Short mmCIF file of N, CA and C in Angstrom, two decimals:
data_model
loop_
_atom_site.label_atom_id
_atom_site.label_comp_id
_atom_site.label_asym_id
_atom_site.label_seq_id
_atom_site.Cartn_x
_atom_site.Cartn_y
_atom_site.Cartn_z
N UNK A 1 8.58 154.91 115.50
CA UNK A 1 9.29 154.51 114.31
C UNK A 1 9.77 155.77 113.59
N UNK A 2 10.98 155.69 113.06
CA UNK A 2 11.59 156.81 112.35
C UNK A 2 11.98 156.36 110.95
N UNK A 3 12.06 157.31 110.05
CA UNK A 3 12.43 156.98 108.68
C UNK A 3 13.36 158.03 108.10
N UNK A 4 14.10 157.59 107.11
CA UNK A 4 15.05 158.47 106.42
C UNK A 4 15.13 158.01 104.98
N UNK A 5 15.19 158.95 104.07
CA UNK A 5 15.34 158.65 102.65
C UNK A 5 16.81 158.71 102.28
N UNK A 6 17.22 157.81 101.41
CA UNK A 6 18.58 157.78 100.89
C UNK A 6 18.50 157.69 99.37
N UNK A 7 19.11 158.64 98.70
CA UNK A 7 19.11 158.64 97.24
C UNK A 7 20.35 157.87 96.77
N UNK A 8 20.11 156.67 96.26
CA UNK A 8 21.20 155.83 95.77
C UNK A 8 21.29 155.96 94.25
N UNK A 9 22.38 155.49 93.65
CA UNK A 9 22.47 155.49 92.19
C UNK A 9 21.41 154.60 91.53
N UNK A 10 20.79 153.70 92.30
CA UNK A 10 19.77 152.81 91.76
C UNK A 10 18.36 153.29 92.06
N UNK A 11 18.23 154.40 92.73
CA UNK A 11 16.91 154.91 93.09
C UNK A 11 16.80 155.15 94.59
N UNK A 12 15.65 155.62 94.98
CA UNK A 12 15.43 155.97 96.38
C UNK A 12 15.34 154.70 97.25
N UNK A 13 16.00 154.78 98.40
CA UNK A 13 15.96 153.73 99.41
C UNK A 13 15.42 154.36 100.68
N UNK A 14 14.49 153.68 101.33
CA UNK A 14 13.95 154.16 102.59
C UNK A 14 14.51 153.31 103.72
N UNK A 15 14.91 154.00 104.79
CA UNK A 15 15.42 153.34 105.99
C UNK A 15 14.43 153.59 107.12
N UNK A 16 14.16 152.56 107.90
CA UNK A 16 13.37 152.68 109.13
C UNK A 16 14.28 152.33 110.30
N UNK A 17 13.99 152.95 111.44
CA UNK A 17 14.73 152.64 112.66
C UNK A 17 13.82 152.83 113.86
N UNK A 18 14.16 152.14 114.93
CA UNK A 18 13.41 152.28 116.18
C UNK A 18 14.01 153.36 117.08
N UNK A 19 15.01 154.03 116.57
CA UNK A 19 15.73 155.06 117.32
C UNK A 19 17.16 154.64 117.60
N UNK A 20 17.37 153.35 117.80
CA UNK A 20 18.70 152.80 118.10
C UNK A 20 19.20 151.84 117.01
N UNK A 21 18.27 151.15 116.36
CA UNK A 21 18.60 150.08 115.41
C UNK A 21 17.83 150.26 114.11
N UNK A 22 18.45 149.84 113.02
CA UNK A 22 17.71 149.77 111.76
C UNK A 22 16.65 148.68 111.88
N UNK A 23 15.49 148.92 111.32
CA UNK A 23 14.45 147.89 111.29
C UNK A 23 14.09 147.50 109.86
N UNK A 24 14.41 148.34 108.89
CA UNK A 24 14.17 148.03 107.48
C UNK A 24 14.99 148.95 106.61
N UNK A 25 15.41 148.41 105.47
CA UNK A 25 16.11 149.16 104.42
C UNK A 25 15.59 148.59 103.11
N UNK A 26 14.83 149.38 102.36
CA UNK A 26 14.19 148.86 101.14
C UNK A 26 14.22 149.85 99.99
N UNK A 27 14.39 149.31 98.78
CA UNK A 27 14.23 150.12 97.58
C UNK A 27 12.77 150.52 97.47
N UNK A 28 12.52 151.77 97.15
CA UNK A 28 11.13 152.21 97.01
C UNK A 28 10.43 151.51 95.87
N UNK A 29 11.17 151.08 94.83
CA UNK A 29 10.53 150.38 93.72
C UNK A 29 10.53 148.87 93.88
N UNK A 30 10.95 148.38 95.05
CA UNK A 30 10.99 146.94 95.28
C UNK A 30 9.66 146.41 95.80
N UNK A 31 9.44 145.12 95.58
CA UNK A 31 8.18 144.53 96.00
C UNK A 31 8.05 144.43 97.52
N UNK A 32 9.17 144.47 98.24
CA UNK A 32 9.12 144.36 99.70
C UNK A 32 8.88 145.68 100.41
N UNK A 33 8.87 146.77 99.66
CA UNK A 33 8.75 148.09 100.29
C UNK A 33 7.52 148.17 101.20
N UNK A 34 6.37 147.84 100.70
CA UNK A 34 5.14 147.93 101.49
C UNK A 34 5.06 146.89 102.60
N UNK A 35 5.85 145.85 102.48
CA UNK A 35 5.87 144.77 103.46
C UNK A 35 6.65 145.16 104.73
N UNK A 36 7.72 145.95 104.55
CA UNK A 36 8.60 146.24 105.69
C UNK A 36 8.66 147.70 106.11
N UNK A 37 8.52 148.62 105.18
CA UNK A 37 8.67 150.03 105.51
C UNK A 37 7.41 150.54 106.20
N UNK A 38 7.62 151.22 107.30
CA UNK A 38 6.51 151.79 108.06
C UNK A 38 6.60 153.31 108.03
N UNK A 39 5.44 153.93 108.10
CA UNK A 39 5.43 155.38 108.23
C UNK A 39 6.08 155.75 109.54
N UNK A 40 6.72 156.88 109.56
CA UNK A 40 7.36 157.33 110.77
C UNK A 40 7.84 158.75 110.62
N UNK A 41 8.28 159.27 111.72
CA UNK A 41 8.78 160.65 111.75
C UNK A 41 10.13 160.71 111.05
N UNK A 42 10.27 161.67 110.14
CA UNK A 42 11.57 161.92 109.51
C UNK A 42 12.46 162.57 110.57
N UNK A 43 13.59 161.94 110.82
CA UNK A 43 14.48 162.47 111.85
C UNK A 43 15.91 162.04 111.57
N UNK A 44 16.84 162.93 111.89
CA UNK A 44 18.25 162.57 111.82
C UNK A 44 18.61 161.83 113.10
N UNK A 45 19.17 160.65 112.94
CA UNK A 45 19.57 159.81 114.07
C UNK A 45 20.97 159.25 113.82
N UNK A 46 21.71 158.98 114.87
CA UNK A 46 23.03 158.37 114.68
C UNK A 46 22.98 157.06 113.87
N UNK A 47 21.96 156.24 114.07
CA UNK A 47 21.87 154.99 113.32
C UNK A 47 21.68 155.25 111.83
N UNK A 48 20.94 156.31 111.49
CA UNK A 48 20.81 156.68 110.08
C UNK A 48 22.13 157.19 109.54
N UNK A 49 22.87 157.96 110.33
CA UNK A 49 24.19 158.44 109.89
C UNK A 49 25.11 157.26 109.59
N UNK A 50 25.10 156.25 110.47
CA UNK A 50 25.91 155.05 110.25
C UNK A 50 25.49 154.33 108.98
N UNK A 51 24.17 154.18 108.80
CA UNK A 51 23.65 153.47 107.63
C UNK A 51 24.00 154.22 106.34
N UNK A 52 23.87 155.53 106.35
CA UNK A 52 24.17 156.33 105.16
C UNK A 52 25.66 156.27 104.84
N UNK A 53 26.50 156.31 105.85
CA UNK A 53 27.94 156.17 105.62
C UNK A 53 28.24 154.80 105.00
N UNK A 54 27.60 153.76 105.52
CA UNK A 54 27.78 152.41 104.99
C UNK A 54 27.35 152.37 103.52
N UNK A 55 26.15 152.89 103.25
CA UNK A 55 25.62 152.88 101.88
C UNK A 55 26.48 153.73 100.94
N UNK A 56 26.96 154.87 101.40
CA UNK A 56 27.84 155.71 100.57
C UNK A 56 29.08 154.92 100.15
N UNK A 57 29.70 154.24 101.10
CA UNK A 57 30.89 153.44 100.78
C UNK A 57 30.54 152.32 99.80
N UNK A 58 29.43 151.67 100.07
CA UNK A 58 29.01 150.56 99.20
C UNK A 58 28.82 151.05 97.77
N UNK A 59 28.08 152.13 97.58
CA UNK A 59 27.80 152.62 96.24
C UNK A 59 29.01 153.28 95.58
N UNK A 60 30.10 153.48 96.32
CA UNK A 60 31.37 153.91 95.74
C UNK A 60 32.18 152.70 95.29
N UNK A 61 31.60 151.51 95.41
CA UNK A 61 32.27 150.29 94.98
C UNK A 61 33.24 149.74 95.99
N UNK A 62 33.08 150.11 97.25
CA UNK A 62 33.97 149.64 98.31
C UNK A 62 33.21 148.68 99.23
N UNK A 63 33.94 147.73 99.82
CA UNK A 63 33.35 146.86 100.83
C UNK A 63 33.25 147.67 102.11
N UNK A 64 32.03 148.01 102.55
CA UNK A 64 31.89 148.88 103.72
C UNK A 64 32.07 148.20 105.06
N UNK A 65 32.30 146.89 105.07
CA UNK A 65 32.54 146.20 106.32
C UNK A 65 31.26 145.86 107.07
N UNK A 66 31.37 145.70 108.39
CA UNK A 66 30.22 145.29 109.19
C UNK A 66 29.04 146.25 109.06
N UNK A 67 27.85 145.66 109.10
CA UNK A 67 26.65 146.48 108.91
C UNK A 67 26.26 147.17 110.22
N UNK A 68 25.50 148.26 110.10
CA UNK A 68 25.00 148.94 111.30
C UNK A 68 24.05 148.02 112.09
N UNK A 69 23.83 148.36 113.33
CA UNK A 69 22.93 147.59 114.20
C UNK A 69 21.54 147.50 113.58
N UNK A 70 20.95 146.33 113.68
CA UNK A 70 19.58 146.14 113.22
C UNK A 70 18.83 145.30 114.25
N UNK A 71 17.52 145.41 114.21
CA UNK A 71 16.69 144.63 115.12
C UNK A 71 15.32 144.45 114.48
N UNK A 72 14.82 143.23 114.56
CA UNK A 72 13.47 142.93 114.08
C UNK A 72 12.73 142.18 115.17
N UNK A 73 11.48 142.55 115.37
CA UNK A 73 10.66 141.85 116.36
C UNK A 73 10.13 140.53 115.81
N UNK A 74 10.19 140.35 114.50
CA UNK A 74 9.69 139.12 113.89
C UNK A 74 10.82 138.15 113.51
N UNK A 75 11.97 138.30 114.14
CA UNK A 75 13.11 137.42 113.90
C UNK A 75 12.86 136.07 114.59
N UNK A 76 12.98 135.00 113.83
CA UNK A 76 12.90 133.66 114.41
C UNK A 76 14.33 133.11 114.49
N UNK A 77 14.55 132.08 115.28
CA UNK A 77 15.90 131.49 115.32
C UNK A 77 16.38 131.02 113.94
N UNK A 78 15.48 130.44 113.14
CA UNK A 78 15.89 129.98 111.81
C UNK A 78 16.25 131.16 110.91
N UNK A 79 15.45 132.22 110.93
CA UNK A 79 15.78 133.40 110.13
C UNK A 79 17.13 133.97 110.55
N UNK A 80 17.39 134.02 111.85
CA UNK A 80 18.66 134.53 112.33
C UNK A 80 19.81 133.65 111.85
N UNK A 81 19.60 132.35 111.85
CA UNK A 81 20.62 131.42 111.38
C UNK A 81 20.93 131.68 109.89
N UNK A 82 19.89 131.90 109.10
CA UNK A 82 20.09 132.18 107.68
C UNK A 82 20.78 133.53 107.51
N UNK A 83 20.36 134.54 108.26
CA UNK A 83 21.01 135.85 108.17
C UNK A 83 22.48 135.76 108.56
N UNK A 84 22.79 134.98 109.58
CA UNK A 84 24.19 134.79 109.96
C UNK A 84 25.00 134.23 108.79
N UNK A 85 24.41 133.30 108.05
CA UNK A 85 25.09 132.74 106.87
C UNK A 85 25.20 133.79 105.75
N UNK A 86 24.15 134.58 105.56
CA UNK A 86 24.19 135.64 104.54
C UNK A 86 25.32 136.62 104.83
N UNK A 87 25.48 136.96 106.09
CA UNK A 87 26.51 137.94 106.47
C UNK A 87 27.93 137.41 106.27
N UNK A 88 28.07 136.11 106.06
CA UNK A 88 29.39 135.52 105.80
C UNK A 88 29.78 135.55 104.32
N UNK A 89 28.81 135.86 103.45
CA UNK A 89 29.11 135.86 102.02
C UNK A 89 30.01 137.05 101.72
N UNK A 90 31.21 136.81 101.22
CA UNK A 90 32.13 137.92 100.95
C UNK A 90 31.61 138.86 99.87
N UNK A 91 31.95 140.11 100.04
CA UNK A 91 31.68 141.14 99.04
C UNK A 91 32.21 140.66 97.70
N UNK A 92 31.39 140.78 96.66
CA UNK A 92 31.83 140.40 95.32
C UNK A 92 31.73 138.93 95.00
N UNK A 93 31.09 138.15 95.87
CA UNK A 93 30.93 136.73 95.62
C UNK A 93 29.46 136.34 95.75
N UNK A 94 29.12 135.20 95.18
CA UNK A 94 27.76 134.69 95.30
C UNK A 94 27.79 133.27 95.85
N UNK A 95 26.67 132.87 96.40
CA UNK A 95 26.45 131.49 96.83
C UNK A 95 25.05 131.10 96.35
N UNK A 96 24.77 129.82 96.40
CA UNK A 96 23.44 129.35 96.02
C UNK A 96 22.61 129.09 97.28
N UNK A 97 21.32 128.99 97.07
CA UNK A 97 20.43 128.62 98.17
C UNK A 97 20.83 127.24 98.70
N UNK A 98 21.24 126.37 97.80
CA UNK A 98 21.69 125.03 98.20
C UNK A 98 22.94 125.13 99.09
N UNK A 99 23.87 126.04 98.74
CA UNK A 99 25.07 126.23 99.56
C UNK A 99 24.68 126.65 100.98
N UNK A 100 23.74 127.57 101.08
CA UNK A 100 23.29 128.02 102.40
C UNK A 100 22.65 126.87 103.18
N UNK A 101 21.83 126.08 102.50
CA UNK A 101 21.19 124.93 103.15
C UNK A 101 22.25 123.95 103.66
N UNK A 102 23.27 123.69 102.86
CA UNK A 102 24.34 122.78 103.28
C UNK A 102 25.09 123.33 104.49
N UNK A 103 25.35 124.62 104.51
CA UNK A 103 26.06 125.23 105.65
C UNK A 103 25.24 125.10 106.93
N UNK A 104 23.94 125.32 106.83
CA UNK A 104 23.09 125.20 108.01
C UNK A 104 23.00 123.75 108.46
N UNK A 105 22.91 122.84 107.51
CA UNK A 105 22.89 121.41 107.85
C UNK A 105 24.17 121.00 108.57
N UNK A 106 25.28 121.49 108.08
CA UNK A 106 26.57 121.16 108.71
C UNK A 106 26.60 121.64 110.16
N UNK A 107 26.09 122.84 110.40
CA UNK A 107 26.07 123.37 111.77
C UNK A 107 25.14 122.57 112.66
N UNK A 108 24.04 122.10 112.12
CA UNK A 108 23.04 121.37 112.90
C UNK A 108 23.30 119.87 112.97
N UNK A 109 24.21 119.38 112.15
CA UNK A 109 24.47 117.95 112.11
C UNK A 109 23.41 117.18 111.34
N UNK A 110 22.74 117.86 110.42
CA UNK A 110 21.71 117.23 109.60
C UNK A 110 22.31 116.78 108.28
N UNK A 111 21.64 115.82 107.64
CA UNK A 111 22.09 115.35 106.33
C UNK A 111 21.62 116.26 105.22
N UNK A 112 20.39 116.76 105.33
CA UNK A 112 19.89 117.64 104.28
C UNK A 112 18.76 118.51 104.79
N UNK A 113 18.50 119.53 104.01
CA UNK A 113 17.41 120.46 104.30
C UNK A 113 16.97 121.06 102.97
N UNK A 114 15.77 121.51 102.93
CA UNK A 114 15.22 122.09 101.70
C UNK A 114 15.84 123.45 101.41
N UNK A 115 16.35 123.61 100.20
CA UNK A 115 16.84 124.92 99.77
C UNK A 115 15.68 125.91 99.72
N UNK A 116 14.47 125.42 99.51
CA UNK A 116 13.30 126.30 99.48
C UNK A 116 13.00 126.88 100.86
N UNK A 117 13.25 126.11 101.91
CA UNK A 117 13.07 126.64 103.27
C UNK A 117 14.05 127.78 103.51
N UNK A 118 15.27 127.59 103.06
CA UNK A 118 16.28 128.64 103.16
C UNK A 118 15.84 129.84 102.31
N UNK A 119 15.33 129.57 101.12
CA UNK A 119 14.86 130.64 100.24
C UNK A 119 13.78 131.50 100.89
N UNK A 120 12.90 130.85 101.65
CA UNK A 120 11.87 131.61 102.36
C UNK A 120 12.46 132.55 103.39
N UNK A 121 13.47 132.08 104.11
CA UNK A 121 14.12 132.93 105.12
C UNK A 121 14.94 134.03 104.45
N UNK A 122 15.60 133.72 103.34
CA UNK A 122 16.35 134.74 102.61
C UNK A 122 15.37 135.81 102.09
N UNK A 123 14.24 135.36 101.57
CA UNK A 123 13.24 136.27 101.03
C UNK A 123 12.59 137.15 102.08
N UNK A 124 12.68 136.76 103.33
CA UNK A 124 12.11 137.55 104.43
C UNK A 124 12.98 138.77 104.74
N UNK A 125 14.21 138.77 104.38
CA UNK A 125 15.19 139.80 104.75
C UNK A 125 14.68 141.23 104.55
N UNK A 126 14.49 141.99 105.63
CA UNK A 126 14.03 143.37 105.52
C UNK A 126 15.15 144.41 105.46
N UNK A 127 16.41 143.97 105.54
CA UNK A 127 17.54 144.91 105.56
C UNK A 127 18.31 144.74 104.24
N UNK A 128 17.71 145.25 103.18
CA UNK A 128 18.21 145.13 101.81
C UNK A 128 19.65 145.65 101.71
N UNK A 129 20.42 145.05 100.86
CA UNK A 129 21.81 145.37 100.54
C UNK A 129 22.74 145.04 101.70
N UNK A 130 22.46 145.58 102.88
CA UNK A 130 23.35 145.38 104.03
C UNK A 130 23.42 143.93 104.46
N UNK A 131 22.29 143.28 104.57
CA UNK A 131 22.25 141.82 104.72
C UNK A 131 22.15 141.32 103.28
N UNK A 132 23.24 140.79 102.73
CA UNK A 132 23.39 140.66 101.28
C UNK A 132 22.64 139.50 100.62
N UNK A 133 21.33 139.52 100.70
CA UNK A 133 20.55 138.47 100.03
C UNK A 133 20.68 138.57 98.51
N UNK A 134 21.13 139.72 97.99
CA UNK A 134 21.34 139.84 96.55
C UNK A 134 22.49 138.96 96.06
N UNK A 135 23.30 138.45 96.97
CA UNK A 135 24.43 137.59 96.61
C UNK A 135 24.04 136.12 96.52
N UNK A 136 22.77 135.82 96.69
CA UNK A 136 22.30 134.44 96.64
C UNK A 136 21.61 134.21 95.30
N UNK A 137 22.02 133.14 94.63
CA UNK A 137 21.48 132.81 93.31
C UNK A 137 20.99 131.37 93.30
N UNK A 138 20.20 131.05 92.30
CA UNK A 138 19.73 129.67 92.15
C UNK A 138 20.87 128.77 91.72
N UNK A 139 20.77 127.49 92.06
CA UNK A 139 21.85 126.55 91.71
C UNK A 139 22.00 126.38 90.20
N UNK A 140 20.97 126.77 89.45
CA UNK A 140 21.05 126.69 87.99
C UNK A 140 21.51 128.01 87.37
N UNK A 141 21.97 128.95 88.18
CA UNK A 141 22.45 130.24 87.68
C UNK A 141 21.37 131.28 87.53
N UNK A 142 20.20 130.99 88.04
CA UNK A 142 19.08 131.94 87.94
C UNK A 142 19.19 133.00 89.03
N UNK A 143 18.89 134.23 88.67
CA UNK A 143 18.88 135.33 89.64
C UNK A 143 17.52 135.41 90.32
N UNK A 144 17.09 134.29 90.80
CA UNK A 144 15.77 134.18 91.42
C UNK A 144 15.73 134.93 92.75
N UNK A 145 14.61 135.49 93.03
CA UNK A 145 14.30 136.01 94.36
C UNK A 145 15.11 137.18 94.84
N UNK A 146 14.58 138.36 94.69
CA UNK A 146 15.16 139.53 95.35
C UNK A 146 14.04 140.55 95.51
N UNK A 147 13.69 140.83 96.75
CA UNK A 147 12.60 141.74 97.05
C UNK A 147 12.83 143.16 96.57
N UNK A 148 14.08 143.51 96.31
CA UNK A 148 14.40 144.84 95.80
C UNK A 148 14.29 144.92 94.29
N UNK A 149 13.95 143.81 93.64
CA UNK A 149 13.81 143.76 92.19
C UNK A 149 15.02 143.14 91.52
N UNK A 150 14.77 142.26 90.57
CA UNK A 150 15.87 141.58 89.86
C UNK A 150 16.77 142.59 89.16
N UNK A 151 16.21 143.67 88.63
CA UNK A 151 17.03 144.69 87.96
C UNK A 151 18.03 145.29 88.95
N UNK A 152 17.62 145.50 90.20
CA UNK A 152 18.56 146.02 91.21
C UNK A 152 19.56 144.96 91.64
N UNK A 153 19.12 143.69 91.72
CA UNK A 153 20.04 142.61 92.08
C UNK A 153 21.19 142.55 91.07
N UNK A 154 20.86 142.62 89.79
CA UNK A 154 21.88 142.61 88.75
C UNK A 154 22.86 143.77 88.92
N UNK A 155 22.33 144.96 89.17
CA UNK A 155 23.18 146.14 89.31
C UNK A 155 24.05 146.06 90.57
N UNK A 156 23.52 145.53 91.66
CA UNK A 156 24.31 145.39 92.88
C UNK A 156 25.45 144.40 92.67
N UNK A 157 25.15 143.27 92.04
CA UNK A 157 26.21 142.30 91.77
C UNK A 157 27.28 142.89 90.86
N UNK A 158 26.85 143.61 89.83
CA UNK A 158 27.82 144.24 88.91
C UNK A 158 28.67 145.27 89.65
N UNK A 159 28.04 146.04 90.53
CA UNK A 159 28.78 147.03 91.33
C UNK A 159 29.88 146.35 92.16
N UNK A 160 29.60 145.14 92.64
CA UNK A 160 30.57 144.40 93.44
C UNK A 160 31.61 143.67 92.59
N UNK A 161 31.50 143.82 91.27
CA UNK A 161 32.48 143.20 90.38
C UNK A 161 32.15 141.78 89.98
N UNK A 162 30.94 141.33 90.25
CA UNK A 162 30.53 139.98 89.87
C UNK A 162 30.20 139.98 88.38
N UNK A 163 30.75 139.01 87.64
CA UNK A 163 30.41 138.86 86.23
C UNK A 163 29.02 138.25 86.15
N UNK A 164 28.05 139.05 85.76
CA UNK A 164 26.66 138.60 85.74
C UNK A 164 26.25 137.98 84.41
N UNK A 165 27.17 137.88 83.46
CA UNK A 165 26.83 137.34 82.13
C UNK A 165 26.40 135.89 82.17
N UNK A 166 26.86 135.13 83.15
CA UNK A 166 26.50 133.71 83.21
C UNK A 166 25.17 133.46 83.93
N UNK A 167 24.58 134.49 84.50
CA UNK A 167 23.32 134.33 85.22
C UNK A 167 22.13 134.57 84.28
N UNK A 168 21.02 133.98 84.65
CA UNK A 168 19.81 134.14 83.85
C UNK A 168 18.71 134.82 84.68
N UNK A 169 17.84 135.51 83.98
CA UNK A 169 16.66 136.09 84.63
C UNK A 169 15.64 134.98 84.76
N UNK A 170 15.06 134.81 85.94
CA UNK A 170 14.17 133.67 86.16
C UNK A 170 12.85 133.78 85.42
N UNK A 171 12.34 132.61 85.14
CA UNK A 171 10.98 132.49 84.65
C UNK A 171 10.17 131.95 85.81
N UNK A 172 8.90 132.22 85.85
CA UNK A 172 8.06 131.77 86.95
C UNK A 172 8.26 130.28 87.21
N UNK A 173 8.43 129.94 88.49
CA UNK A 173 8.57 128.54 88.88
C UNK A 173 10.00 128.03 88.84
N UNK A 174 10.99 128.90 88.64
CA UNK A 174 12.39 128.47 88.61
C UNK A 174 12.79 127.92 89.98
N UNK A 175 13.46 126.81 89.99
CA UNK A 175 13.87 126.17 91.24
C UNK A 175 15.04 126.89 91.88
N UNK A 176 15.14 126.75 93.21
CA UNK A 176 16.25 127.33 93.94
C UNK A 176 17.45 126.45 93.81
#
C-alpha cells in the first residue's frame, strides 16, 4: 500500500493506492479517515500524479472530468451500482438519496427500494470528492451524511456553484 498527501484549500487529503489504482481518498479531518486510509510507503506514482492533477483542476473550480482508476477489494455489486449512479451526477448539481433509489429501481425493474439502503452504500464511499457523494442530499434539503464532514460538504458544493442557502445542517435522526 502506498500513500500520498495532498494539501487542498479545505485541508489535508490523504490518498492511498495499490500501485496502479486509488484505493482511498479522504480528508484527514473526516470521520472516514481511520476507516479507509491505511499506512503505507510514501511514494510518487503515476496514479497519484493523475489524482493530484484531477484534484488541482477540481479545486480551481473546474469540472475535472473522469476520475482516475480506483479499486476496492470490498466492493459489492450493490455498492458498485450506487457508485455508478453517483458518477452520473453532473458537476454543480445535487440529487437526493430517493432519486438514487428510484434510478436503481428503474434499472432493476423494481417498484421501490429503501433510500436508507442507498444511503448506506453512499456512506461507504472511500474515494472522497472524486466519487461525488457530497452531491447527495436528503429529500428534505438536509445535508445529511458525508464522511468528509458536513463543513467540507458545504464548501465542496459551494465550490461547484451550488446555492447552499436552501440546505439545512442535519440534526441527529434526520431522514434520507
